[in-house]
CSV table of C-alpha atoms and ligand atoms in Angstrom, one decimal:
chain,number,residue,atom,x,y,z
Z,10,MET,CA,-0.1,-0.1,-0.2
Z,11,THR,CA,1.4,3.6,-0.8
Z,12,PHE,CA,0.0,6.7,0.3
Z,13,GLN,CA,-2.2,8.9,-2.3
Z,14,LEU,CA,-3.9,11.9,-1.8
Z,15,PRO,CA,-7.3,12.0,-3.3
Z,16,GLY,CA,-6.9,13.9,-6.1
Z,17,GLN,CA,-9.8,16.7,-5.4
Z,18,LEU,CA,-7.8,17.9,-2.5
Z,19,ALA,CA,-4.6,19.0,-5.0
Z,20,THR,CA,-6.2,22.3,-5.0
Z,21,GLN,CA,-6.7,22.6,-1.2
Z,22,PRO,CA,-4.9,25.5,0.3
Z,23,THR,CA,-2.0,24.3,2.4
Z,24,PRO,CA,-1.0,23.4,4.9
Z,25,PHE,CA,-4.1,21.2,5.8
Z,26,TYR,CA,-4.9,18.2,7.9
Z,27,TYR,CA,-6.4,15.1,5.8
Z,28,TYR,CA,-8.1,12.5,7.5
Z,29,ASP,CA,-8.7,9.0,5.7
Z,30,LEU,CA,-11.9,8.2,7.3
Z,31,ALA,CA,-12.1,4.6,5.5
Z,32,LEU,CA,-8.8,3.8,6.9
Z,33,LEU,CA,-10.3,5.0,10.5
Z,34,ASP,CA,-13.0,2.7,10.0
Z,35,GLN,CA,-11.1,-0.3,9.3
Z,36,THR,CA,-8.8,0.6,12.5
Z,37,LEU,CA,-12.1,0.7,14.6
Z,38,THR,CA,-13.4,-2.6,13.0
Z,39,ALA,CA,-9.9,-4.5,13.5
Z,40,LEU,CA,-9.9,-3.1,17.4
Z,41,GLN,CA,-13.2,-4.2,18.3
Z,42,ALA,CA,-12.8,-7.4,16.7
Z,43,ALA,CA,-9.7,-7.9,19.0
Z,44,ALA,CA,-11.3,-6.4,22.2
Z,45,GLN,CA,-14.6,-8.0,22.1
Z,46,PRO,CA,-14.1,-11.9,22.5
Z,47,GLY,CA,-12.2,-11.1,25.8
Z,48,ASN,CA,-15.0,-8.6,26.8
Z,49,PHE,CA,-12.7,-5.7,27.1
Z,50,GLN,CA,-14.1,-2.0,27.1
Z,51,VAL,CA,-12.5,0.4,24.9
Z,52,HIS,CA,-12.4,4.1,25.9
Z,53,TYR,CA,-11.0,6.5,23.0
Z,54,ALA,CA,-8.4,9.1,24.8
Z,55,LEU,CA,-9.9,12.5,23.5
Z,56,LYS,CA,-6.9,14.3,23.9
Z,57,ALA,CA,-5.1,12.6,20.6
Z,58,ASN,CA,-8.0,14.3,18.2
Z,59,PHE,CA,-11.0,15.7,19.2
Z,60,ASN,CA,-12.2,16.6,16.1
Z,61,LEU,CA,-16.4,16.0,15.8
Z,62,PRO,CA,-16.4,14.1,12.8
Z,63,ILE,CA,-13.7,11.4,13.7
Z,64,LEU,CA,-15.4,11.3,17.2
Z,65,ALA,CA,-18.8,10.4,15.5
Z,66,ARG,CA,-16.8,7.4,13.8
Z,67,ILE,CA,-15.5,6.3,17.0
Z,68,LYS,CA,-18.8,6.4,18.7
Z,69,ALA,CA,-20.6,4.7,15.9
Z,70,HIS,CA,-18.1,1.7,16.9
Z,71,GLY,CA,-19.1,1.4,20.1
Z,72,LEU,CA,-16.3,2.9,22.1
Z,73,GLY,CA,-16.3,4.8,25.4
Z,74,ALA,CA,-14.3,8.3,26.0
Z,75,ASP,CA,-11.5,8.7,28.3
Z,76,CYS,CA,-11.1,12.5,29.0
Z,77,VAL,CA,-8.7,14.4,30.9
Z,78,SER,CA,-10.3,17.8,31.1
Z,79,GLY,CA,-14.1,19.3,31.7
Z,80,GLY,CA,-13.7,20.7,28.2
Z,81,GLU,CA,-13.4,16.8,26.7
Z,82,VAL,CA,-15.9,15.8,29.2
Z,83,GLN,CA,-18.3,18.5,27.3
Z,84,ARG,CA,-16.9,17.5,24.0
Z,85,ALA,CA,-17.6,13.9,24.6
Z,86,LEU,CA,-21.5,14.3,25.8
Z,87,GLU,CA,-21.8,16.7,22.3
Z,88,ALA,CA,-20.7,14.0,20.6
Z,89,GLY,CA,-22.9,11.7,22.1
Z,90,PHE,CA,-21.1,9.4,24.1
Z,91,ALA,CA,-23.5,7.8,26.8
Z,92,PRO,CA,-22.2,9.3,30.2
Z,93,ASP,CA,-21.9,6.0,31.6
Z,94,HIS,CA,-19.3,5.2,29.0
Z,95,ILE,CA,-17.1,8.4,30.0
Z,96,VAL,CA,-13.9,8.1,32.2
Z,97,PHE,CA,-12.4,11.0,33.5
Z,98,ALA,CA,-8.2,11.4,34.6
Z,99,GLY,CA,-6.0,14.1,35.2
Z,100,VAL,CA,-3.5,15.2,37.9
Z,101,GLY,CA,-5.1,18.7,38.3
Z,102,LYS,CA,-9.0,18.5,38.1
Z,103,SER,CA,-10.5,22.0,38.8
Z,104,ASP,CA,-13.5,22.1,41.3
Z,105,ALA,CA,-15.5,23.3,38.2
Z,106,GLU,CA,-14.4,20.6,36.0
Z,107,ILE,CA,-15.4,17.9,38.7
Z,108,ASN,CA,-18.6,19.5,39.2
Z,109,LEU,CA,-19.4,19.2,35.4
Z,110,ALA,CA,-18.9,15.2,35.2
Z,111,LEU,CA,-20.5,15.1,38.3
Z,112,ALA,CA,-23.8,16.6,37.3
Z,113,ALA,CA,-23.5,14.3,34.1
Z,114,ASP,CA,-22.9,11.5,36.2
Z,115,ILE,CA,-20.1,9.9,34.3
Z,116,PHE,CA,-19.0,6.5,34.6
Z,117,CYS,CA,-16.0,6.9,36.7
Z,118,PHE,CA,-13.1,9.5,38.1
Z,119,ASN,CA,-9.5,8.4,37.9
Z,120,ALA,CA,-8.3,9.9,41.0
Z,121,GLU,CA,-4.7,10.6,41.2
Z,122,SER,CA,-4.3,11.7,45.0
Z,123,VAL,CA,-5.6,12.0,48.5
Z,124,PRO,CA,-6.3,16.0,48.3
Z,125,GLU,CA,-8.4,15.0,44.7
Z,126,LEU,CA,-10.3,12.6,46.5
Z,127,GLN,CA,-11.2,15.0,49.4
Z,128,VAL,CA,-12.5,17.6,46.9
Z,129,LEU,CA,-14.3,14.9,45.0
Z,130,ASN,CA,-15.9,13.7,48.0
Z,131,GLU,CA,-17.2,17.0,49.1
Z,132,LEU,CA,-18.3,18.1,45.7
Z,133,ALA,CA,-20.0,15.1,45.4
Z,134,GLY,CA,-21.8,15.3,48.7
Z,135,GLY,CA,-23.0,19.2,47.6
Z,136,GLN,CA,-24.6,17.4,44.6
Z,137,GLY,CA,-26.3,14.5,46.8
Z,138,ARG,CA,-24.2,11.9,44.6
Z,139,ARG,CA,-22.1,9.3,45.3
Z,140,ALA,CA,-19.0,9.3,42.6
Z,141,ARG,CA,-17.7,6.5,41.2
Z,142,VAL,CA,-14.1,6.4,41.5
Z,143,ALA,CA,-11.0,4.1,40.3
Z,144,LEU,CA,-7.4,5.0,42.2
Z,145,ARG,CA,-4.9,6.0,39.5
Z,146,ILE,CA,-1.8,4.2,40.9
Z,147,ASN,CA,1.9,4.9,39.9
Z,148,PRO,CA,3.0,1.3,39.1
Z,149,ASN,CA,6.6,2.2,38.6
Z,150,VAL,CA,6.6,0.1,35.4
Z,151,ASP,CA,9.2,1.7,32.8
Z,152,ALA,CA,7.0,2.0,29.5
Z,153,HIS,CA,10.7,2.2,27.7
Z,154,THR,CA,9.4,5.3,25.4
Z,155,HIS,CA,10.4,9.2,25.4
Z,156,PRO,CA,11.0,10.4,28.8
Z,157,HIS,CA,8.6,13.3,28.1
Z,158,ILE,CA,5.3,10.4,27.3
Z,159,THR,CA,6.5,8.1,30.3
Z,160,THR,CA,3.9,8.3,33.2
Z,161,GLY,CA,4.4,5.5,35.3
Z,162,LEU,CA,7.7,5.9,37.6
Z,163,ASP,CA,8.0,7.5,40.7
Z,164,ALA,CA,9.6,10.6,39.1
Z,165,ASN,CA,6.2,11.3,37.3
Z,166,LYS,CA,3.6,13.6,38.6
Z,167,PHE,CA,0.8,11.0,37.8
Z,168,GLY,CA,-1.2,8.7,39.7
Z,169,ILE,CA,-0.7,7.6,43.5
Z,170,SER,CA,2.9,5.7,44.4
Z,171,LEU,CA,2.6,2.0,45.8
Z,172,GLN,CA,4.2,3.8,49.1
Z,173,ASP,CA,1.0,5.8,49.4
Z,174,LEU,CA,-1.5,3.5,48.6
Z,175,ALA,CA,-2.3,1.9,52.1
Z,176,GLY,CA,-2.7,5.5,53.4
Z,177,VAL,CA,-5.3,6.5,50.4
Z,178,VAL,CA,-7.2,3.2,50.8
Z,179,ASP,CA,-7.6,4.1,54.5
Z,180,SER,CA,-9.0,7.3,53.7
Z,181,LEU,CA,-12.1,6.0,51.8
Z,182,ASP,CA,-13.4,5.2,55.2
Z,183,SER,CA,-13.8,8.5,56.0
Z,184,LEU,CA,-15.2,9.7,52.2
Z,185,PRO,CA,-18.8,8.3,52.3
Z,186,HIS,CA,-19.6,10.2,49.0
Z,187,LEU,CA,-17.0,8.2,47.0
Z,188,GLU,CA,-17.3,4.6,45.9
Z,189,LEU,CA,-14.3,2.4,45.0
Z,190,VAL,CA,-15.0,0.8,41.8
Z,191,GLY,CA,-11.3,-0.1,40.4
Z,192,LEU,CA,-8.1,0.2,39.9
Z,193,HIS,CA,-6.6,2.4,37.1
Z,194,ALA,CA,-2.8,2.6,35.6
Z,195,HIS,CA,-1.6,4.7,32.6
Z,196,ILE,CA,2.2,4.1,32.2
Z,197,GLY,CA,2.9,6.1,29.1
Z,198,SER,CA,2.3,6.4,25.3
Z,199,GLN,CA,4.1,5.3,22.5
Z,200,ILE,CA,4.7,1.8,23.9
Z,201,THR,CA,5.9,-0.7,21.1
Z,202,GLU,CA,7.7,-3.1,23.3
Z,203,LEU,CA,4.6,-5.2,24.4
Z,204,HIS,CA,6.2,-7.1,27.7
Z,205,VAL,CA,5.8,-3.7,29.2
Z,206,PHE,CA,1.9,-4.7,29.6
Z,207,ALA,CA,2.9,-7.8,31.1
Z,208,GLU,CA,5.2,-6.2,34.0
Z,209,LEU,CA,1.9,-3.7,34.6
Z,210,SER,CA,-0.5,-6.7,34.7
Z,211,ALA,CA,2.1,-8.4,37.2
Z,212,LYS,CA,1.8,-5.0,39.3
Z,213,LEU,CA,-2.2,-4.9,39.3
Z,214,ASN,CA,-2.5,-8.4,40.1
Z,215,GLU,CA,-0.6,-7.9,43.4
Z,216,LEU,CA,-2.4,-4.9,44.1
Z,217,GLN,CA,-5.9,-6.4,43.1
Z,218,SER,CA,-5.0,-9.3,45.9
Z,219,TRP,CA,-3.5,-6.7,48.5
Z,220,LEU,CA,-6.9,-4.8,48.2
Z,221,GLU,CA,-9.0,-8.0,48.3
Z,222,GLY,CA,-7.4,-8.8,51.6
Z,223,ARG,CA,-8.5,-5.5,52.9
Z,224,GLY,CA,-12.3,-6.1,52.1
Z,225,HIS,CA,-12.5,-4.2,48.5
Z,226,GLN,CA,-13.6,-6.4,45.6
Z,227,LEU,CA,-13.0,-4.1,42.5
Z,228,PRO,CA,-15.6,-4.9,39.4
Z,229,HIS,CA,-13.4,-3.1,37.0
Z,230,LEU,CA,-9.5,-2.6,36.0
Z,231,ASN,CA,-8.6,0.0,33.7
Z,232,VAL,CA,-4.8,-0.4,32.3
Z,233,GLY,CA,-4.7,2.8,30.3
Z,234,GLY,CA,-3.4,3.2,27.0
Z,235,GLY,CA,-0.1,3.7,25.2
Z,236,LEU,CA,0.1,1.4,22.6
Z,237,GLY,CA,2.5,2.4,20.2
Z,238,ILE,CA,2.2,2.5,16.2
Z,239,ASN,CA,4.7,2.5,13.1
Z,240,TYR,CA,5.9,6.2,12.5
Z,241,GLN,CA,9.0,4.5,10.7
Z,242,ASP,CA,6.8,2.9,8.1
Z,243,PRO,CA,3.1,3.7,8.0
Z,244,ASP,CA,2.2,1.9,4.6
Z,245,ALA,CA,3.7,-1.2,5.8
Z,246,GLN,CA,1.4,-1.3,9.2
Z,247,PRO,CA,-1.7,1.3,9.0
Z,248,ILE,CA,-3.2,-0.9,11.7
Z,249,PRO,CA,-1.6,-1.5,14.7
Z,250,ASP,CA,-1.5,-5.3,16.1
Z,251,PHE,CA,-4.5,-4.8,18.8
Z,252,ALA,CA,-4.7,-8.7,19.2
Z,253,ALA,CA,-1.1,-9.0,20.5
Z,254,TYR,CA,-1.8,-5.9,22.5
Z,255,PHE,CA,-5.2,-7.2,24.1
Z,256,GLY,CA,-3.3,-10.8,24.1
Z,257,MET,CA,-1.0,-9.6,26.6
Z,258,PHE,CA,-3.6,-8.8,29.2
Z,259,THR,CA,-5.8,-12.0,28.4
Z,260,GLN,CA,-2.5,-13.9,29.3
Z,261,HIS,CA,-1.2,-12.1,32.4
Z,262,LEU,CA,-4.2,-10.1,33.7
Z,263,ALA,CA,-5.7,-11.9,36.8
Z,264,ARG,CA,-9.3,-11.2,36.2
Z,265,ARG,CA,-11.7,-12.0,38.5
Z,266,PRO,CA,-15.2,-13.8,37.5
Z,267,GLY,CA,-17.2,-11.0,35.8
Z,268,GLN,CA,-14.6,-8.6,36.1
Z,269,GLN,CA,-14.5,-5.7,33.5
Z,270,VAL,CA,-11.4,-4.5,32.0
Z,271,HIS,CA,-11.1,-1.5,30.4
Z,272,VAL,CA,-8.6,0.0,28.0
Z,273,GLU,CA,-7.8,3.7,26.8
Z,274,LEU,CA,-6.4,4.2,23.4
Z,275,GLY,CA,-5.6,7.6,21.9
Z,276,ARG,CA,-2.8,7.2,19.5
Z,277,ALA,CA,-3.3,3.9,18.4
Z,278,VAL,CA,-6.8,4.7,17.1
Z,279,VAL,CA,-6.4,7.7,15.0
Z,280,ALA,CA,-2.4,8.6,14.2
Z,281,GLN,CA,-2.0,6.7,11.2
Z,282,CYS,CA,-5.5,8.4,9.5
Z,283,GLY,CA,-4.0,11.7,9.5
Z,284,THR,CA,-1.5,13.5,7.3
Z,285,LEU,CA,-0.6,16.8,7.5
Z,286,VAL,CA,-0.6,18.2,4.0
Z,287,SER,CA,2.0,21.0,3.0
Z,288,ARG,CA,3.7,22.8,0.2
Z,289,VAL,CA,7.4,23.9,-0.1
Z,290,LEU,CA,7.8,27.6,-0.2
Z,291,TYR,CA,11.6,27.5,-0.8
Z,292,VAL,CA,14.9,25.4,-1.0
Z,293,LYS,CA,17.5,27.2,0.4
Z,294,GLU,CA,21.2,25.7,-0.1
Z,295,SER,CA,24.2,26.6,1.8
Z,296,GLN,CA,27.3,25.0,1.7
Z,297,GLN,CA,26.5,22.7,4.7
Z,298,VAL,CA,22.9,21.9,4.7
Z,299,ARG,CA,20.0,22.1,2.0
Z,300,PHE,CA,16.6,23.5,3.7
Z,301,ALA,CA,13.2,22.8,2.3
Z,302,ILE,CA,11.2,25.3,3.9
Z,303,LEU,CA,7.6,24.5,4.0
Z,304,ASP,CA,4.3,26.3,4.5
Z,305,ALA,CA,3.7,24.0,7.9
Z,306,GLY,CA,5.5,24.2,10.7
Z,307,MET,CA,5.3,23.6,14.8
Z,308,THR,CA,2.2,25.5,14.7
Z,309,GLU,CA,0.6,22.8,13.0
Z,310,LEU,CA,2.7,19.9,14.2
Z,311,ILE,CA,4.6,20.1,17.2
Z,312,ARG,CA,5.7,16.6,18.1
Z,313,PRO,CA,9.1,16.8,16.4
Z,314,ALA,CA,10.0,19.9,18.1
Z,315,LEU,CA,8.5,18.8,21.7
Z,316,TYR,CA,9.9,15.2,22.0
Z,317,GLY,CA,12.0,14.9,18.5
Z,318,SER,CA,9.6,12.7,17.6
Z,319,HIS,CA,10.0,11.1,13.6
Z,320,HIS,CA,7.5,11.6,11.1
Z,321,HIS,CA,7.3,9.9,7.8
Z,322,ILE,CA,7.4,12.8,5.2
Z,323,GLN,CA,7.0,12.2,1.6
Z,324,ASN,CA,7.3,14.6,-1.7
Z,325,LEU,CA,4.2,13.9,-3.3
Z,326,SER,CA,5.0,15.8,-6.6
Z,327,SER,CA,8.4,14.7,-7.4
Z,328,GLN,CA,10.1,11.5,-8.9
Z,329,GLY,CA,13.7,13.0,-9.1
Z,330,VAL,CA,17.0,11.7,-7.9
Z,331,ALA,CA,17.0,11.4,-4.0
Z,332,LEU,CA,18.9,14.2,-2.0
Z,333,PRO,CA,19.0,14.7,1.7
Z,334,TYR,CA,17.3,17.7,2.9
Z,335,ASP,CA,16.6,19.2,6.4
Z,336,ILE,CA,12.8,20.0,6.4
Z,337,VAL,CA,11.8,23.1,8.3
Z,338,GLY,CA,8.6,25.2,8.9
Z,339,PRO,CA,8.3,29.0,8.7
Z,340,ILE,CA,8.3,29.8,12.5
Z,341,CYS,CA,10.7,31.7,14.1
Z,342,GLU,CA,12.3,29.0,16.4
Z,343,SER,CA,15.1,26.9,15.3
Z,344,SER,CA,13.5,24.1,17.3
Z,345,ASP,CA,10.5,24.4,14.2
Z,346,THR,CA,12.1,21.5,12.2
Z,347,PHE,CA,10.7,18.3,10.9
Z,348,ALA,CA,13.6,16.4,10.2
Z,349,LYS,CA,17.3,16.4,9.1
Z,350,GLY,CA,19.2,15.0,6.4
Z,351,THR,CA,15.9,13.5,5.1
Z,352,LEU,CA,16.2,11.6,1.8
Z,353,LEU,CA,13.4,13.2,-0.5
Z,354,PRO,CA,13.3,13.5,-4.6
Z,355,GLU,CA,15.0,16.5,-5.7
Z,356,THR,CA,12.6,19.0,-4.2
Z,357,LYS,CA,11.6,22.5,-5.8
Z,358,ARG,CA,9.1,25.5,-4.7
Z,359,GLY,CA,5.6,24.2,-4.8
Z,360,ASP,CA,5.9,20.8,-4.2
Z,361,LEU,CA,3.4,18.7,-2.0
Z,362,ILE,CA,4.9,17.3,1.2
Z,363,ALA,CA,3.1,14.5,3.2
Z,364,ILE,CA,4.0,14.2,6.7
Z,365,ARG,CA,2.6,11.0,7.9
Z,366,SER,CA,0.9,9.3,11.0
Z,367,ALA,CA,-0.2,12.9,12.2
Z,368,GLY,CA,-3.6,11.9,13.4
Z,369,ALA,CA,-3.1,11.5,17.1
Z,370,TYR,CA,-1.2,14.3,19.3
Z,371,GLY,CA,-1.0,16.5,16.0
Z,372,GLU,CA,-3.9,18.9,15.2
Z,373,VAL,CA,-5.0,19.1,18.9
Z,374,MET,CA,-1.7,20.6,19.9
Z,375,SER,CA,-1.7,23.3,17.2
Z,376,SER,CA,-1.4,27.1,18.2
Z,377,GLY,CA,-1.8,30.4,16.9
Z,378,TYR,CA,2.1,31.3,17.5
Z,379,ASN,CA,3.4,33.9,15.1
Z,380,LEU,CA,-0.3,34.7,14.7
Z,381,ARG,CA,-0.8,31.9,12.5
Z,382,GLU,CA,-4.0,31.0,11.2
Z,383,LYS,CA,-5.3,27.1,12.1
Z,384,ALA,CA,-5.2,24.6,9.2
Z,385,ALA,CA,-8.0,23.2,7.8
Z,386,ALA,CA,-9.3,19.8,8.3
Z,387,VAL,CA,-10.9,17.7,5.5
Z,388,TYR,CA,-12.1,14.6,5.5
Z,389,GLN,CA,-12.6,11.5,2.9
W,424,PLP,C1,-3.0,10.6,27.2
W,424,PLP,C2,-3.7,9.2,27.7
W,424,PLP,C3,-4.6,7.8,27.1
W,424,PLP,C4,-4.0,7.7,26.2
W,424,PLP,O1,-2.8,7.5,25.3
W,424,PLP,P1,-2.4,7.1,23.9
W,424,PLP,O2,-0.8,6.9,24.2
W,424,PLP,O3,-2.6,7.9,22.8
W,424,PLP,O4,-2.9,5.4,23.9
W,424,PLP,C5,-5.2,7.0,27.7
W,424,PLP,N1,-5.1,7.2,29.2
W,424,PLP,C6,-4.9,8.4,29.9
W,424,PLP,C7,-5.1,8.7,31.7
W,424,PLP,C8,-3.9,9.6,29.3
W,424,PLP,O5,-3.8,10.8,30.1
């Protein structure tokens, strides 16, 4: 399979995000085919991409929603996700955000600290409700991914550390407006070494037994998200290996009879269906470097500048002989660089450039820096 831009988009003003909804549908079909036999509940992490046409497809395939802000809870409700399929995580939930989610009667709060549980208890009491909570634990499992997207180590701000867990569980006795329904963990993103999920399962098994010893039966376990995708060669693997991913939990997680296992996937669902399409403004050659200067920059896709991430980049207009280019944007920052020394067919002003695998953490992180206009999103 090779990438092709639908012909009618050749005249679309650049830069723009192009979303391949057929690929999104195929991905969702494959995801649910892998999840449903094991009775896994899949929640889509809205923060990866919250465009309404994308959410509509995701909802149509029967996924729930994983939110990390009040705005995302509201967006999930607008997109038609049922409140009892919405979960809400985040280390810094504000009172207003908690109240909004309580009023909507969402399925579960993934709570990350004792002070948060106290506020949640108080606000739930104020609304005359009991909030369902899962304790987000920090299992101290190394996700073997980029340090900026690792979240499950002791040094990270997320979750309740194992040393603090006993105290947190004790504190629940004095928080009558909370109902403990599960354990939650999310250890990082772009995880490609699947054995990490076996280690996570082992930690959760231990904690589950320990909680049962204290009289807490858990109807739910939530193992978070983080499944990685193939950024190097998206055409070789447009759809992640969901069967292998769920297989890790089927094999390693000690599920109790009737217990529901929830996952929260973002990147693996939407990354490959999105492409940032740009045009070359200038080719600038110095003695050392040949720059291809694009009309898209870190304002449209910040991942390379923020994490040093790799995206596969293609020149859709040229068949020329391959030359190395530093591919940069127009923004007044030296980190506004998509790639260095990338081989492209000989490139000239006006050539169309595709920056692949940009559907997750792309458009959602765009900014108006340099007073840039927001790039359009087109769906085919
Ligand atoms: C970001 C996030 C996810 C999704 O992560 P992906 O790597 O995109 O799958 C899931 N759960 C929580 C709590 C998150 O913050």
